Amino acid sequence: MTPTHDVPDADGAPENLLPPIPGMPPMPAMPGAASAEALAHGPQHCGLIAIVGKPNVGKSTLLNALVGQKISITSRKAQTTRHRITGMRTREATQFVFVDTPGFQTLHANALNKSLNKTVLGAVGDVDLILFVVEAGSFTPADERVLKLLGKGIPTVLLANKLDNIHRRGDVAPWLQTMHEKHDFAELVPMSAKSAKDVERLFAICAKYLPEQPWFYGEDELTDRSEKFLAGEMVREKLFRLTGDELPYTSTVIIDKFEEEPPQKKGQKRLMRIAATIVVERDTHKAMVIGDKGDRIKRIGTETRVELEKLMDAKVFIELWVKVRSGWADDEARVRSFGYE
Ligand SMILES: Nc1nc2c(ncn2[C@@H]2O[C@H](COP(=O)(O)OP(=O)(O)OP(=O)(O)O)[C@@H](O)[C@H]2O)c(=O)[nH]1
Ligand SMILES: [Mg+2]
């Protein structure tokens, strides 16, 4: 996973800080260019940090907390994340490039799950640090299988998340001792992704593993994903959150239209016109998504719109459709055609 765009020269003199040539327009900021303030903190450090673990341990919640903005969707159901999502945070001279991954699937070997696992394997190969996320106090065979995938050469932090769920803190130390014996972890970090103080502490830990090298991305960039991708993800999050446990995971969302109209007048926001199709497996699922007199799909639309207006700083119109495509998650060609690797 190598960033595709240019970075400043290794001598740390980004081109756009050169004095302007008279009569020439100023150079546009380069992707990895640093502000004067950032340069004052010394040589740039930058690196990739993969967040991996079994489903539902809080990987995406952690990514969002680290990035400081919701870019990866979360829900209390497993298999929420289905793509690799990169989120960046630049602080002083250090750029942290976090990679959120789907929860590693061990239960069913259908085409969708195989694709999700391929995504996880692709993400852990070439990084500077791995955050292996488990739930504090628990280590199941599913965690064990993820741990076996991780190469020995990359420093790996055991991140014992959801510490706030453990009421007897005295139980944590002996459990950490058993984890220490299981694998040569670089560090053991019991914490909660929902605690700002813990997240701050994690930054200091990650920073130690990032090499001195020019930043990969611009200082204010948050993610490598497009607004169109984030729109589809947001629909999927509302779908997951508003359908309870009855809707199986074999539903997905396709964006059919994503158009931007510039503001009509000064001071107005741009307008995004979005149409999306929710794909489900059966007619009964379609009825669940639509709800009584269309109540549920209306709510999915409204909640998506509110969230996207915040994220994109735009006015959003969204239209939703539901379609039945039985067996899509078992069909490799269809899984690919719906945008999975
Ligand atoms: N109590 C508590 N809940 C948490 C914490 N971190 C995450 N959660 C909850 O755990 C659930 C799963 O969170 P996600 O971030 O979607 O988990 P994930 O590992 O990304 O899940 P997949 O994408 O399905 O693999 C959500 O309901 C979160 O609110 C935490 O530190 N404490
Ligand atoms: Mg996730």
Coordinates of C-alpha atoms and ligand atoms in Angstrom, one line a residue:
M1 CA 0.0 0.0 0.0
T2 CA 2.1 2.9 -1.2
P3 CA 0.6 6.3 -1.5
T4 CA 0.4 7.3 -5.2
H5 CA 1.0 10.9 -5.0
D6 CA 4.3 12.9 -4.8
V7 CA 5.8 13.8 -1.5
P8 CA 8.3 16.6 -0.7
D9 CA 11.9 15.9 -1.1
A10 CA 13.6 14.0 1.6
D11 CA 15.6 17.0 2.6
G12 CA 12.3 18.4 4.0
A13 CA 12.1 21.5 1.8
P14 CA 8.6 21.2 0.3
E15 CA 8.4 23.1 -3.0
N16 CA 5.5 25.3 -2.2
L17 CA 7.5 27.1 0.5
L18 CA 9.9 28.5 -2.0
P19 CA 9.6 32.2 -2.5
P20 CA 7.0 33.0 -5.3
I21 CA 8.4 34.0 -8.7
P22 CA 7.3 37.5 -9.6
G23 CA 4.4 37.4 -12.1
M24 CA 3.7 33.7 -11.5
P25 CA 0.7 32.5 -9.6
P26 CA 1.6 30.8 -6.3
M27 CA 2.2 27.0 -6.6
P28 CA -0.7 24.9 -5.3
A29 CA 0.0 23.1 -2.0
M30 CA 1.5 19.7 -2.5
P31 CA -0.2 16.7 -0.9
G32 CA 2.5 16.2 1.7
A33 CA 3.3 19.9 2.2
A34 CA 3.7 21.1 5.8
S35 CA 2.7 24.5 7.2
A36 CA 5.4 26.7 8.6
E37 CA 4.1 25.8 12.1
A38 CA 4.5 22.1 11.4
L39 CA 8.0 22.6 10.1
A40 CA 9.0 24.2 13.3
H41 CA 8.6 20.9 15.0
G42 CA 11.6 19.3 13.2
P43 CA 11.9 16.5 10.7
Q44 CA 8.8 14.9 9.4
H45 CA 7.8 11.4 10.7
C46 CA 5.2 9.3 9.0
G47 CA 4.0 5.8 8.9
L48 CA 1.2 3.3 8.4
I49 CA -0.6 1.7 11.3
A50 CA -3.0 -1.1 10.6
I51 CA -6.0 -1.7 12.9
V52 CA -7.0 -5.4 12.8
G53 CA -9.1 -7.8 14.8
K54 CA -12.1 -10.0 14.8
P55 CA -15.5 -8.4 14.0
N56 CA -17.1 -6.0 16.5
V57 CA -14.2 -5.3 18.8
G58 CA -14.3 -1.5 18.1
K59 CA -11.7 -1.0 15.3
S60 CA -13.7 1.6 13.5
T61 CA -14.7 3.4 16.7
L62 CA -11.0 3.6 17.4
L63 CA -10.2 4.9 13.9
N64 CA -12.7 7.7 14.2
A65 CA -11.5 8.7 17.6
L66 CA -7.9 8.8 16.3
V67 CA -8.8 10.8 13.2
G68 CA -11.1 13.1 15.1
Q69 CA -14.0 12.7 12.6
K70 CA -16.4 10.0 11.7
I71 CA -15.1 8.5 8.5
S72 CA -15.7 4.8 9.2
I73 CA -19.1 3.5 10.0
T74 CA -19.8 1.6 13.3
S75 CA -22.6 -0.5 14.7
R76 CA -23.1 -3.0 17.5
K77 CA -23.4 -5.7 14.8
A78 CA -20.5 -7.7 13.4
Q79 CA -19.3 -7.2 9.8
T80 CA -20.0 -3.5 9.7
T81 CA -16.7 -2.5 7.9
R82 CA -16.3 -4.1 4.5
H83 CA -13.4 -2.1 3.0
R84 CA -10.0 -0.9 3.9
I85 CA -10.4 2.7 5.0
T86 CA -7.4 5.0 5.5
G87 CA -7.7 7.8 8.0
M88 CA -4.9 10.4 8.6
R89 CA -4.1 12.6 11.5
T90 CA -1.1 15.0 11.4
R91 CA 0.1 16.4 14.7
E92 CA 3.2 18.6 14.9
A93 CA 5.8 16.9 12.8
T94 CA 4.2 13.4 12.8
Q95 CA 1.6 12.1 10.3
F96 CA -0.2 9.0 11.5
V97 CA -1.8 7.0 8.6
F98 CA -4.3 4.6 10.2
V99 CA -5.8 1.7 8.2
D100 CA -9.2 0.4 9.4
T101 CA -10.0 -3.1 8.1
P102 CA -13.0 -5.4 8.1
G103 CA -13.3 -7.8 11.1
F104 CA -11.6 -11.0 10.1
Q105 CA -14.3 -13.6 9.3
T106 CA -13.9 -17.1 10.5
L107 CA -17.5 -18.4 10.5
H108 CA -18.7 -18.7 6.9
A109 CA -16.6 -19.0 3.7
N110 CA -18.9 -17.3 1.2
A111 CA -17.6 -15.0 -1.5
L112 CA -18.2 -11.8 0.5
N113 CA -16.3 -13.1 3.5
K114 CA -13.4 -14.3 1.4
S115 CA -13.2 -10.8 -0.1
L116 CA -13.3 -9.2 3.4
N117 CA -10.4 -11.4 4.6
K118 CA -8.4 -10.7 1.5
T119 CA -8.7 -7.0 2.4
V120 CA -7.4 -7.7 5.9
L121 CA -4.4 -9.7 4.6
G122 CA -3.6 -7.0 2.1
A123 CA -3.6 -4.3 4.8
V124 CA -1.2 -6.0 7.3
G125 CA 1.7 -6.8 5.0
D126 CA 3.5 -3.5 4.6
V127 CA 2.9 -1.3 7.7
D128 CA 5.1 0.1 10.4
L129 CA 2.8 -0.9 13.3
I130 CA -0.1 -3.2 13.8
L131 CA -2.8 -2.5 16.4
F132 CA -4.3 -5.9 17.2
V133 CA -7.6 -5.1 18.8
V134 CA -9.4 -7.5 21.2
E135 CA -11.9 -7.0 23.9
A136 CA -10.2 -6.6 27.3
G137 CA -10.3 -9.7 29.4
S138 CA -11.2 -12.0 26.5
F139 CA -9.3 -14.0 23.9
T140 CA -11.3 -16.4 21.8
P141 CA -10.4 -18.8 19.0
A142 CA -11.5 -16.1 16.6
D143 CA -8.9 -13.7 18.1
E144 CA -6.3 -16.5 17.9
R145 CA -6.9 -17.0 14.2
V146 CA -6.3 -13.3 13.5
L147 CA -3.1 -13.3 15.6
K148 CA -1.8 -16.2 13.5
L149 CA -2.1 -14.1 10.3
L150 CA 0.1 -11.3 11.6
G151 CA 3.7 -11.5 10.5
K152 CA 6.4 -11.7 13.1
G153 CA 8.5 -8.9 11.6
I154 CA 6.1 -6.0 12.3
P155 CA 5.8 -4.5 15.8
T156 CA 2.4 -5.4 17.1
V157 CA 0.5 -3.7 20.0
L158 CA -2.1 -5.7 21.8
L159 CA -4.9 -3.2 22.2
A160 CA -7.3 -4.5 24.8
N161 CA -10.4 -2.3 24.0
K162 CA -13.6 -1.7 25.9
L163 CA -11.9 -1.6 29.2
D164 CA -14.8 0.4 30.5
N165 CA -16.9 -2.8 30.3
I166 CA -14.7 -4.5 32.9
H167 CA -16.0 -3.8 36.3
R168 CA -13.3 -5.6 38.3
R169 CA -10.1 -4.0 37.2
G170 CA -8.1 -6.4 39.3
D171 CA -8.9 -9.1 36.8
V172 CA -7.1 -7.3 34.0
A173 CA -3.5 -7.7 35.2
P174 CA -3.5 -11.5 35.3
W175 CA -5.2 -11.6 31.9
L176 CA -2.6 -9.3 30.4
Q177 CA 0.1 -11.6 31.8
T178 CA -1.4 -14.5 29.8
M179 CA -1.5 -12.4 26.7
H180 CA 2.1 -11.5 27.2
E181 CA 3.0 -15.2 27.2
K182 CA 1.0 -15.8 24.0
H183 CA 2.9 -13.6 21.6
D184 CA 5.9 -11.2 21.5
F185 CA 3.8 -8.0 21.6
A186 CA 5.6 -4.7 21.4
E187 CA 3.2 -3.3 24.1
L188 CA 0.0 -4.3 25.9
V189 CA -2.4 -1.4 26.0
P190 CA -5.7 -1.8 28.0
M191 CA -7.9 1.1 27.0
S192 CA -11.3 2.3 25.8
A193 CA -11.7 3.8 22.3
K194 CA -14.4 5.9 23.8
S195 CA -12.1 7.6 26.3
A196 CA -10.3 10.7 24.9
K197 CA -7.6 10.4 27.5
D198 CA -6.8 6.8 26.4
V199 CA -6.8 7.8 22.7
E200 CA -4.3 10.6 23.5
R201 CA -2.1 8.1 25.3
L202 CA -2.3 5.8 22.2
F203 CA -0.9 8.6 20.0
A204 CA 2.2 8.7 22.1
I205 CA 2.6 5.0 21.8
C206 CA 2.1 4.9 18.0
A207 CA 4.5 7.8 17.4
K208 CA 7.5 5.7 18.7
Y209 CA 7.1 3.4 15.7
L210 CA 6.9 5.8 12.9
P211 CA 10.1 6.4 10.9
E212 CA 11.5 9.7 9.9
Q213 CA 10.3 10.3 6.4
P214 CA 8.2 12.9 4.5
W215 CA 4.5 12.9 5.0
F216 CA 2.4 10.9 2.5
Y217 CA -0.7 13.2 2.6
G218 CA -1.5 16.8 3.1
E219 CA -1.6 18.1 6.7
D220 CA -5.4 18.5 6.8
E221 CA -6.4 15.4 4.8
L222 CA -8.7 13.0 6.7
T223 CA -9.2 10.0 4.5
D224 CA -8.3 8.6 1.1
R225 CA -12.0 7.7 0.5
S226 CA -14.2 9.8 -1.8
E227 CA -17.4 11.6 -0.6
K228 CA -19.3 9.2 -2.9
F229 CA -17.9 6.2 -1.0
L230 CA -18.7 7.8 2.4
A231 CA -22.3 8.4 1.2
G232 CA -22.8 4.7 0.5
E233 CA -21.2 3.8 3.8
M234 CA -23.5 6.2 5.7
V235 CA -26.6 4.6 4.2
R236 CA -25.3 1.2 5.2
E237 CA -24.7 2.3 8.7
K238 CA -28.2 3.6 9.1
L239 CA -29.6 0.4 7.5
F240 CA -27.6 -1.7 10.0
R241 CA -28.6 0.5 13.0
L242 CA -32.3 0.8 12.2
T243 CA -33.1 -2.7 11.2
G244 CA -32.3 -4.5 14.5
D245 CA -31.0 -8.0 14.4
E246 CA -33.5 -9.3 11.8
L247 CA -31.7 -8.1 8.7
P248 CA -28.8 -10.4 7.9
Y249 CA -25.5 -9.1 6.8
T250 CA -26.1 -9.9 3.2
S251 CA -27.3 -6.5 2.3
T252 CA -25.3 -3.8 0.6
V253 CA -25.7 -0.3 -0.8
I254 CA -24.9 0.9 -4.3
I255 CA -24.7 4.6 -5.2
D256 CA -26.6 5.2 -8.5
K257 CA -26.2 9.0 -8.6
F258 CA -23.8 11.4 -7.0
E259 CA -24.0 14.9 -8.4
E260 CA -22.8 18.2 -7.1
E261 CA -24.4 21.5 -7.9
P262 CA -22.4 24.6 -6.9
P263 CA -24.1 27.2 -4.6
Q264 CA -26.6 29.4 -6.5
K265 CA -25.7 32.5 -4.4
K266 CA -22.8 33.5 -2.3
G267 CA -23.0 32.2 1.3
Q268 CA -25.1 29.2 0.2
K269 CA -23.8 25.7 0.4
R270 CA -23.3 23.4 -2.5
L271 CA -26.0 20.9 -3.2
M272 CA -25.4 17.1 -3.4
R273 CA -28.0 15.0 -5.2
I274 CA -27.6 11.4 -4.3
A275 CA -29.6 8.3 -5.2
A276 CA -28.8 4.9 -3.7
T277 CA -30.1 1.3 -3.9
I278 CA -30.1 -1.0 -1.0
V279 CA -29.6 -4.5 -2.2
V280 CA -31.1 -7.4 -0.1
E281 CA -31.4 -11.1 -0.4
R282 CA -35.1 -11.7 -0.1
D283 CA -38.6 -10.1 -0.5
T284 CA -39.1 -10.4 3.2
H285 CA -35.9 -8.4 3.8
K286 CA -37.1 -5.8 1.3
A287 CA -40.3 -5.5 3.4
M288 CA -38.2 -5.0 6.6
V289 CA -36.1 -2.3 5.0
I290 CA -39.2 -0.4 3.7
G291 CA -41.1 -0.8 7.0
D292 CA -44.7 0.0 7.8
K293 CA -46.0 2.4 5.2
G294 CA -42.4 3.2 4.2
D295 CA -41.5 4.5 7.7
R296 CA -38.2 2.8 8.0
I297 CA -36.7 3.6 4.7
K298 CA -37.8 7.2 5.3
R299 CA -35.9 7.3 8.6
I300 CA -32.8 5.7 7.0
G301 CA -32.9 8.5 4.4
T302 CA -33.4 11.3 6.9
E303 CA -30.6 10.1 9.3
T304 CA -28.2 9.6 6.4
R305 CA -29.0 13.1 5.1
V306 CA -28.4 14.7 8.5
E307 CA -25.1 12.9 8.9
L308 CA -23.9 13.7 5.3
E309 CA -24.8 17.3 5.5
K310 CA -22.5 17.6 8.6
L311 CA -19.7 15.5 7.0
M312 CA -19.7 17.2 3.6
D313 CA -20.8 20.7 4.7
A314 CA -23.4 20.7 2.0
K315 CA -27.1 20.5 1.4
V316 CA -28.0 17.0 0.6
F317 CA -31.0 15.4 -1.3
I318 CA -31.1 11.7 -1.0
E319 CA -33.4 9.2 -2.7
L320 CA -33.4 5.5 -1.7
W321 CA -34.5 2.4 -3.5
V322 CA -34.6 -1.3 -2.4
K323 CA -33.9 -4.2 -4.7
V324 CA -33.8 -8.0 -4.2
R325 CA -30.8 -9.9 -5.6
S326 CA -30.9 -13.3 -4.0
G327 CA -27.6 -15.1 -3.4
W328 CA -25.4 -12.0 -4.3
A329 CA -23.1 -12.6 -1.3
D330 CA -22.3 -16.1 -2.5
D331 CA -21.7 -15.0 -6.1
E332 CA -18.1 -13.9 -6.6
A333 CA -18.7 -11.9 -9.8
R334 CA -21.6 -10.0 -8.1
V335 CA -19.6 -9.4 -5.0
R336 CA -16.9 -7.8 -7.2
S337 CA -19.5 -5.9 -9.2
F338 CA -20.8 -4.3 -6.0
G339 CA -17.4 -2.8 -5.3
Y340 CA -15.7 -5.4 -3.1
E341 CA -12.1 -6.5 -3.8
Ligands
LIG1 N1 -18.2 0.1 25.8 C1 -17.4 0.3 24.8 N2 -18.0 0.0 23.5 C2 -17.2 0.2 22.5 C3 -15.8 0.7 22.6 N3 -15.3 0.8 21.3 C4 -16.3 0.4 20.5 N4 -17.4 0.0 21.2 C5 -18.7 -0.4 20.6 O1 -18.5 -1.7 20.0 C6 -19.4 -1.9 18.8 C7 -18.6 -2.2 17.6 O2 -17.8 -1.1 17.2 P1 -17.2 -1.0 15.8 O3 -16.2 0.2 15.9 O4 -18.2 -0.9 14.7 O5 -16.4 -2.4 15.7 P2 -15.5 -3.0 14.5 O6 -14.4 -3.7 15.2 O7 -15.1 -1.9 13.6 O8 -16.5 -4.0 13.8 P3 -16.5 -4.6 12.3 O9 -16.3 -3.5 11.4 O10 -17.8 -5.3 12.2 O11 -15.4 -5.6 12.3 C8 -20.1 -0.5 18.7 O12 -21.4 -0.7 19.3 C9 -19.3 0.5 19.5 O13 -20.0 1.5 20.0 C10 -15.3 0.9 23.9 O14 -14.2 1.3 24.1 N5 -16.2 0.7 24.9
MG2 MG -15.4 -1.7 11.6

